[in-house]
Short mmCIF file of C-alpha atoms in Angstrom, two decimals:
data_model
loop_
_atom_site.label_atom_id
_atom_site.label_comp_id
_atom_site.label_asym_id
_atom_site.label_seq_id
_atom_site.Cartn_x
_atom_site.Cartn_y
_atom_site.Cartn_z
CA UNK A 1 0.00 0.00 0.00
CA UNK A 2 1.53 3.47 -0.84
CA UNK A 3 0.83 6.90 0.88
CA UNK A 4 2.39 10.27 -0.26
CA UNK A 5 3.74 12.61 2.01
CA UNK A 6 3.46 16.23 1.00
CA UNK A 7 6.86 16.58 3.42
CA UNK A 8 8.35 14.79 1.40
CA UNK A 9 7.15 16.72 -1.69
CA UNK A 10 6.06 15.00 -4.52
CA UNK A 11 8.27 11.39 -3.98
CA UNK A 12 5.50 8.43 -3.19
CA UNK A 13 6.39 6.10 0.43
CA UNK A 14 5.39 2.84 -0.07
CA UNK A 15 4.27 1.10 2.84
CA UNK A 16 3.61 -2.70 3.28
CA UNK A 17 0.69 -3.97 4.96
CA UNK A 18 -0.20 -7.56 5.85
CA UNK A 19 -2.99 -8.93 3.39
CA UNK A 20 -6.43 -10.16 5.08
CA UNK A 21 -8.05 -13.12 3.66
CA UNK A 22 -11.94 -14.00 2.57
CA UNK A 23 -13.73 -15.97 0.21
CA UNK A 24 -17.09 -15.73 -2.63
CA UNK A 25 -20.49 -17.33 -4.24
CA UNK A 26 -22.03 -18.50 -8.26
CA UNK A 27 -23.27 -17.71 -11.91
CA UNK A 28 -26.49 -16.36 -14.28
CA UNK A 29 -26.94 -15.14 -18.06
CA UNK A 30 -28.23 -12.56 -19.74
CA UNK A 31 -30.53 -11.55 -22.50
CA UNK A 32 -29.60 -8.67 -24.69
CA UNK A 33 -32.21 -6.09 -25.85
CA UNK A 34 -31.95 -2.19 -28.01
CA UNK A 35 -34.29 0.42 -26.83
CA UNK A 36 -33.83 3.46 -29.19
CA UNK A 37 -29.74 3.80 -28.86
CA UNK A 38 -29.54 3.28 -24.98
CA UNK A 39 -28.01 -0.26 -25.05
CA UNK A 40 -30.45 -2.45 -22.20
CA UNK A 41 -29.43 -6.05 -20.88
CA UNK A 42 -31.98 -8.04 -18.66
CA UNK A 43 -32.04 -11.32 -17.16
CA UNK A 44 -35.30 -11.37 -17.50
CA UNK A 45 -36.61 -8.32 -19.15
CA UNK A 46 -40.52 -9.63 -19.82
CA UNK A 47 -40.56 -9.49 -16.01
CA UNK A 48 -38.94 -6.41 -15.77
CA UNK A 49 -40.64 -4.86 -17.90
CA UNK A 50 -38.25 -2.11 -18.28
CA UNK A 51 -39.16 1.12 -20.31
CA UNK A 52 -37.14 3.88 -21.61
CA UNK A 53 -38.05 6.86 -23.97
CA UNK A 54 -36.45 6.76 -27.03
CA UNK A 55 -34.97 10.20 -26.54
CA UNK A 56 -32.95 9.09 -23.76
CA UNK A 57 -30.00 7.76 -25.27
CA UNK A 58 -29.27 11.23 -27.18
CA UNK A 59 -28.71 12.51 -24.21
CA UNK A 60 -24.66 13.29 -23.91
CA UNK A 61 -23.25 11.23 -20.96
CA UNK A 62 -26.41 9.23 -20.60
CA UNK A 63 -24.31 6.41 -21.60
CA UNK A 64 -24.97 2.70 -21.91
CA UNK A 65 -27.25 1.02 -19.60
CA UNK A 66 -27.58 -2.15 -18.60
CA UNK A 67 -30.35 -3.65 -16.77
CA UNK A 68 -30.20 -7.44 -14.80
CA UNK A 69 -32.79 -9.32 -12.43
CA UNK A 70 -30.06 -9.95 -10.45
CA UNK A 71 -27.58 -8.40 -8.52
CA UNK A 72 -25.81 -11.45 -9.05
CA UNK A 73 -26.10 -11.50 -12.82
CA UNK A 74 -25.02 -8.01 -12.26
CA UNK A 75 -21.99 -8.87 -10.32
CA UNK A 76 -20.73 -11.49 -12.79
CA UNK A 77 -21.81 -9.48 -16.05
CA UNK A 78 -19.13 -6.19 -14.18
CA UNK A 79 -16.56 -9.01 -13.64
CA UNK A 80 -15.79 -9.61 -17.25
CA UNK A 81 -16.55 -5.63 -17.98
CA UNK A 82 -13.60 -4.84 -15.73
CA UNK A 83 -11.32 -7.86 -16.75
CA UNK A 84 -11.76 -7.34 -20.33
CA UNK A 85 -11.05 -3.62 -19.50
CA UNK A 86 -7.41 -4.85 -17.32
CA UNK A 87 -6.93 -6.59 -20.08
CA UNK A 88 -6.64 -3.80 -22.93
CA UNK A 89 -5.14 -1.33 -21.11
CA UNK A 90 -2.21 -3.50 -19.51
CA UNK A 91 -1.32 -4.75 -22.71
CA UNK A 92 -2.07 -1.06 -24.50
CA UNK A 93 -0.36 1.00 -21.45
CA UNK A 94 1.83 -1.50 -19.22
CA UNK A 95 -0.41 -0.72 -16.60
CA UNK A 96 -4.01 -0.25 -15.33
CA UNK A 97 -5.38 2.45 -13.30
CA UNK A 98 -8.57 1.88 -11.22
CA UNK A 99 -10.46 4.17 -8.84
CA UNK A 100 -12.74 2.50 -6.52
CA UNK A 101 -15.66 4.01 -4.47
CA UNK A 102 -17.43 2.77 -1.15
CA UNK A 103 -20.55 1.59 -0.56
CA UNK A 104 -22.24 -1.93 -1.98
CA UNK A 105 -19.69 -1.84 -4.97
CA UNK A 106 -17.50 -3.79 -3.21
CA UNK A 107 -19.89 -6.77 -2.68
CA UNK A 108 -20.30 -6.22 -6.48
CA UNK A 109 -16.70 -7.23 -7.25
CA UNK A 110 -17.21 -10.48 -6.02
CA UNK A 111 -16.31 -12.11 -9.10
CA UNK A 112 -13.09 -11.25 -9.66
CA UNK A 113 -11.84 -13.04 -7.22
CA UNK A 114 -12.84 -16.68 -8.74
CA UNK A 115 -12.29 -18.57 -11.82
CA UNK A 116 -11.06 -17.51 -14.53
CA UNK A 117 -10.09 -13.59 -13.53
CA UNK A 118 -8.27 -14.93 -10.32
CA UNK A 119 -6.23 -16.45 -12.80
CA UNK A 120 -6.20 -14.86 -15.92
CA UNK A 121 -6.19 -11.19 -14.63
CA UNK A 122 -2.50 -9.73 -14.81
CA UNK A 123 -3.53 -8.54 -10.93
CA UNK A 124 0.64 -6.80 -11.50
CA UNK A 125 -0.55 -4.21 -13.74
CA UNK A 126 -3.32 -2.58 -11.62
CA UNK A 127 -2.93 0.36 -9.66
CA UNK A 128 -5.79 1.68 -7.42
CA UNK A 129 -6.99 4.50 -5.91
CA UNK A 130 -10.12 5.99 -4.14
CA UNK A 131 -12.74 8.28 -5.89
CA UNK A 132 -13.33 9.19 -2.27
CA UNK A 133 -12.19 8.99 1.52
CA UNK A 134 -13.11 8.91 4.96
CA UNK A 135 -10.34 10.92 7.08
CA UNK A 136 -10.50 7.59 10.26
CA UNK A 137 -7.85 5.24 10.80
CA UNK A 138 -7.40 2.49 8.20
CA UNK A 139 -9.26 -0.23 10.25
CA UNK A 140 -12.06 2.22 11.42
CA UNK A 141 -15.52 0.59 10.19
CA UNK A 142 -16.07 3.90 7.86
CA UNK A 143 -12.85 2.94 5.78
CA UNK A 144 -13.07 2.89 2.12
CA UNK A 145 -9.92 1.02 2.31
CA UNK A 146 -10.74 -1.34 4.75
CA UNK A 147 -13.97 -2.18 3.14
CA UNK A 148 -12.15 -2.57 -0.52
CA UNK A 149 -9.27 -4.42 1.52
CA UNK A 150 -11.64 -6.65 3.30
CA UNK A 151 -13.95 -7.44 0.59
CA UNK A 152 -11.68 -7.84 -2.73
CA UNK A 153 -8.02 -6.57 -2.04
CA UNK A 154 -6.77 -8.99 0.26
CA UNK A 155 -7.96 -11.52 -1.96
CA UNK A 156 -5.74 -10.64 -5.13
CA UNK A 157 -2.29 -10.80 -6.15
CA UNK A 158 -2.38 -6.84 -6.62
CA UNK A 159 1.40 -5.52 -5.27
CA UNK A 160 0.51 -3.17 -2.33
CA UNK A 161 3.13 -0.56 -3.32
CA UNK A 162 0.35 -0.20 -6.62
CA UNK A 163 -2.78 0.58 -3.86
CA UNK A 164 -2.57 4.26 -3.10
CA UNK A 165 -4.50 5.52 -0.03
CA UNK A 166 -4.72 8.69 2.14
CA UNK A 167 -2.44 9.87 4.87
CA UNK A 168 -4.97 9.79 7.45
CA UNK A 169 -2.73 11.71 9.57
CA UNK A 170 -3.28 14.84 7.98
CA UNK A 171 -6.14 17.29 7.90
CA UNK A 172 -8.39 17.13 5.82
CA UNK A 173 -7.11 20.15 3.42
CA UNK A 174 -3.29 18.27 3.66
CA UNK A 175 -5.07 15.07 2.72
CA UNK A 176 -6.26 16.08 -0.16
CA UNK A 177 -3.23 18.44 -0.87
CA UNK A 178 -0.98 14.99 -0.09
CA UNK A 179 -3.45 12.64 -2.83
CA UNK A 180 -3.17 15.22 -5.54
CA UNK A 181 0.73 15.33 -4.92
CA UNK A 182 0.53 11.77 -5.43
CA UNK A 183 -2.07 11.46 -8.13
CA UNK A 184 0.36 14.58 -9.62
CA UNK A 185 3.45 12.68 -9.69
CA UNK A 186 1.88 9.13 -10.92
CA UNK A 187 0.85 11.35 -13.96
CA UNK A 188 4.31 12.64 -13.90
CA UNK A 189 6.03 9.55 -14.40
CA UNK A 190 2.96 8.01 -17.23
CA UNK A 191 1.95 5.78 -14.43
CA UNK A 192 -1.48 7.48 -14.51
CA UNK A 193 -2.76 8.68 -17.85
CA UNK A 194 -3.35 12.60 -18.85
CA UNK A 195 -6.06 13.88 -20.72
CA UNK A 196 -5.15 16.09 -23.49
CA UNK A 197 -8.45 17.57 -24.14
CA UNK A 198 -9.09 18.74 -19.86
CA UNK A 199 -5.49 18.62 -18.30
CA UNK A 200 -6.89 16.30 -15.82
CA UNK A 201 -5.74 12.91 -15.21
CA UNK A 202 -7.39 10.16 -17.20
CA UNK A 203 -7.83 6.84 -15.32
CA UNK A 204 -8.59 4.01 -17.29
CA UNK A 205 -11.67 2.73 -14.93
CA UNK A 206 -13.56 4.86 -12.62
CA UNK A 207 -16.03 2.51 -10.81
CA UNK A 208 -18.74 4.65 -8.86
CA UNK A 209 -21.61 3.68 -6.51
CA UNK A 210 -24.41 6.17 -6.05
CA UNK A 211 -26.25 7.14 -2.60
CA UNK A 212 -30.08 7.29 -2.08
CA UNK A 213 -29.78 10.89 -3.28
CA UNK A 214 -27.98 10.81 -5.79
CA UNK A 215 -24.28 11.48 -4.67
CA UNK A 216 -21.48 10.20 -6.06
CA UNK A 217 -17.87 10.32 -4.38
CA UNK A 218 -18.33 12.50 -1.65
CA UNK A 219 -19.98 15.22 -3.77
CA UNK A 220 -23.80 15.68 -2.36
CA UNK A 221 -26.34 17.89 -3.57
CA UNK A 222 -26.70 21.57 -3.18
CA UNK A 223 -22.56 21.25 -1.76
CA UNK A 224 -20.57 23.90 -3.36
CA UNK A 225 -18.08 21.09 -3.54
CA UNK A 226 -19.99 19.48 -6.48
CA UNK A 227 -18.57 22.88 -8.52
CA UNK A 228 -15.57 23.06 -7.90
CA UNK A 229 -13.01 22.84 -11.31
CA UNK A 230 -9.95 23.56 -10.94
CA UNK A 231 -8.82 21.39 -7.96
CA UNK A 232 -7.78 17.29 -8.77
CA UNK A 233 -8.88 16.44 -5.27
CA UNK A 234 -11.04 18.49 -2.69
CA UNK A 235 -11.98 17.94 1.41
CA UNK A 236 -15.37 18.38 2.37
CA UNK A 237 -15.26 18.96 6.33
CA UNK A 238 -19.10 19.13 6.53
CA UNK A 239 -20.27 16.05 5.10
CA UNK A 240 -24.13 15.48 5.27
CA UNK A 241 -23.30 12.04 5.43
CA UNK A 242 -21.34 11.09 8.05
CA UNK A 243 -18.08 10.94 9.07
CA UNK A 244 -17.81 14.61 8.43
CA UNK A 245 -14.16 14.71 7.07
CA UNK A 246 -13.59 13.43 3.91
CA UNK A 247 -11.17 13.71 0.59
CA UNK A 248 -12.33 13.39 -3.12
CA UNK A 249 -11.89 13.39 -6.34
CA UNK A 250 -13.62 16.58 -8.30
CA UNK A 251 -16.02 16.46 -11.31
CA UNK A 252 -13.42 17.14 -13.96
CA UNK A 253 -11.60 14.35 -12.90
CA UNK A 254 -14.06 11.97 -12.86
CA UNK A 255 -15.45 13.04 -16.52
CA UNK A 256 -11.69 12.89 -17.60
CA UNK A 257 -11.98 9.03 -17.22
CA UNK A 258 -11.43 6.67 -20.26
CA UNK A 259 -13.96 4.78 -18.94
CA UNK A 260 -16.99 5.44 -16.02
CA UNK A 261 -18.77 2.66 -14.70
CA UNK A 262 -21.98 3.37 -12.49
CA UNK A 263 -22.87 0.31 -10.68
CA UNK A 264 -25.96 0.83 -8.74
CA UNK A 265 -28.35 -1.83 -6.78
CA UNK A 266 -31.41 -1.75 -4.67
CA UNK A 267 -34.59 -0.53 -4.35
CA UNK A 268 -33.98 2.19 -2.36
CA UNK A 269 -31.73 4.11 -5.06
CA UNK A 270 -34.65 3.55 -7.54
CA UNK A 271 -35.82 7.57 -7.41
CA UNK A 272 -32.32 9.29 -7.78
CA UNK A 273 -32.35 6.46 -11.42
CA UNK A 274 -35.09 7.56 -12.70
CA UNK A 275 -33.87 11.36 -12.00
CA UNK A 276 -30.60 10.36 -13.51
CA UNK A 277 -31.83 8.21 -16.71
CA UNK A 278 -35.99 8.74 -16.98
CA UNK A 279 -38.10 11.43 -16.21
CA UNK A 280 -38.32 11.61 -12.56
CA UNK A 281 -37.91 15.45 -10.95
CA UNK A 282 -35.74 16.75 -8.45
CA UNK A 283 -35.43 20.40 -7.37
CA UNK A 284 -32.10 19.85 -6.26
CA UNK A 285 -29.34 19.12 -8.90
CA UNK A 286 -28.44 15.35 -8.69
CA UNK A 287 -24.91 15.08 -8.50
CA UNK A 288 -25.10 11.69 -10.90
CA UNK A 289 -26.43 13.68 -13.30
CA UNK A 290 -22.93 15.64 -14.00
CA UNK A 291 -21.06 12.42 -14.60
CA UNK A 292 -20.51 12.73 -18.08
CA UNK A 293 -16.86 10.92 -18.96
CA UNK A 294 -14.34 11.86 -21.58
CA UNK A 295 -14.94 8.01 -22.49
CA UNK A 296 -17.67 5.66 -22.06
CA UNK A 297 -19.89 5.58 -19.51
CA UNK A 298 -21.94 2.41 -18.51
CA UNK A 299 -24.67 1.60 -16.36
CA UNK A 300 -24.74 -1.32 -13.99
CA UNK A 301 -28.29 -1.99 -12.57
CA UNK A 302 -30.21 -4.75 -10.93
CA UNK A 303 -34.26 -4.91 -11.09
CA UNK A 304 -34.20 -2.73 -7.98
CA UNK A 305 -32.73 0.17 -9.09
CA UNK A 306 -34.69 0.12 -12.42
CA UNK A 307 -37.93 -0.32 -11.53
CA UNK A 308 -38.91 3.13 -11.72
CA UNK A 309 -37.81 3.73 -15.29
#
């Protein structure tokens, strides 16, 4: 596991950690169908029933959308996304950068850690990071990286010097200053790609979750945070959400990504959907709605989440 130092200007420490261990579950299909150009897959989509108006995929940053009647079809279905994704880029780049979020996206990973991406996956190439971060010790229950590290890290072959986290030691200001150091001099030395059209860096794979409301990283609606452009990575200190004090990645980072994947599950995250991809209303400003990626964007959804559309 690495953590930058801003002390120590903009040279990376690598620290090693000892790995935790864990284990999985199974397998479904899928049935693939068009609506207008939005791109929907459904396990079972006569059940689902799943509507969308044909303007929808016009949209820009709408993206692709997939629909499943499982979570678990979901989970294997974002397996060979993401593998097929490591694939490409470590053989296109020599490396693959991956930002993970917290939440039930974890759970959703699941896959990769059985046959054939245990295996097959070059785990050597990847390099991860956090779209987001709670400023608590790194075994503290509100961890991103102890939930990632838990769920799916310690499970892989991944070389802990290529898993960049915070220096919860800091404040949260020098946190973020520290990760943007860090993120700064990854880009520096082509570990981390830069995009030539916003001057941000471009990471191969963003995988986001999305809250009841809508939030994405730790960027909630009607916070100023959500407009902020010119920083690579902010510190709210006033989360609505607790813990208070947290680090993230801004908006133009995020839509400088080569590739966004929204993987979103449950019921309960079925109005902030249909604000994002139908015609549900919301007099606040959704922050999923602003994810709009450089590259391509897909949707991850189980019956749950859809079943407003």
């Amino acid at each position: 596991m690495a953590t930058c130092s801003i002390s120590l200007a903009a040279k990376l420490l690598t620290t090693l950690r000892p790995p935790l261990r864990r284990s999985p579950p199974c397998v479904q299909s899928f049935v693939t169908r068009t609506i207008a150009r939005v791109s929907v897959i459904s396990a079972d989509y006569k059940k689902l029933n799943f509507r969308v108006k044909s303007s929808m995929g016009t949209e820009k940053g709408k993206g692709k959308v997939q629909v499943f009647d499982t979570e678990e079809a979901l989970a294997v279905s974002l397996a060979k996304y993401i593998a097929d994704l490591s694939d490409h880029f470590s053989k296109e780049r020599g490396a693959f950068t991956v930002v993970f979020s917290g939440g039930s996206l974890i759970k959703s990973l699941r896959k990769l850690v059985e046959a054939p991406y245990i295996d097959s996956v070059d785990w050597s190439k990847w390099h991860v990071f956090w779209v987001d971060e709670r400023l608590v010790p790194k075994d503290h229950e509100d961890s991103n990286y102890k939930l990632a590290n838990d769920g799916f890290l310690s499970m892989v072959p991944i070389p802990t010097g290529n898993v960049y986290t915070i220096n919860e030691a800091l404040s949260a200001e020098g946190a973020a200053d520290d990760y943007e150091t860090c993120v700064k001099h990854l880009v520096k030395i082509n570990t981390i790609d830069l995009s030539q059209a916003s001057g941000f860096p471009k990471f191969d794979l963003m995988l986001l979750s999305m809250g009841p409301d809508g939030h994405v990283a730790s960027l909630f609606p009607g916070h100023p945070l959500v407009h902020e452009n010119k920083q690579w990575v902010s510190f709210i200190e006033d989360s609505p959400k607790p813990p208070p004090q947290r680090i993230t990645f801004t908006f133009p980072v995020i839509n400088s990504s080569a590739n966004i994947a929204l993987v979103v599950a449950g019921a309960g995250k079925a109005d902030a959907v249909n604000v994002a991809l139908g015609d549900g209303q919301n007099p606040d400003l959704l922050p999923v709605k602003l994810v709009s990626p450089e590259g391509e964007l897909t949707w991850f959804l189980d019956r749950g989440a859809a079943s407003k559309l």
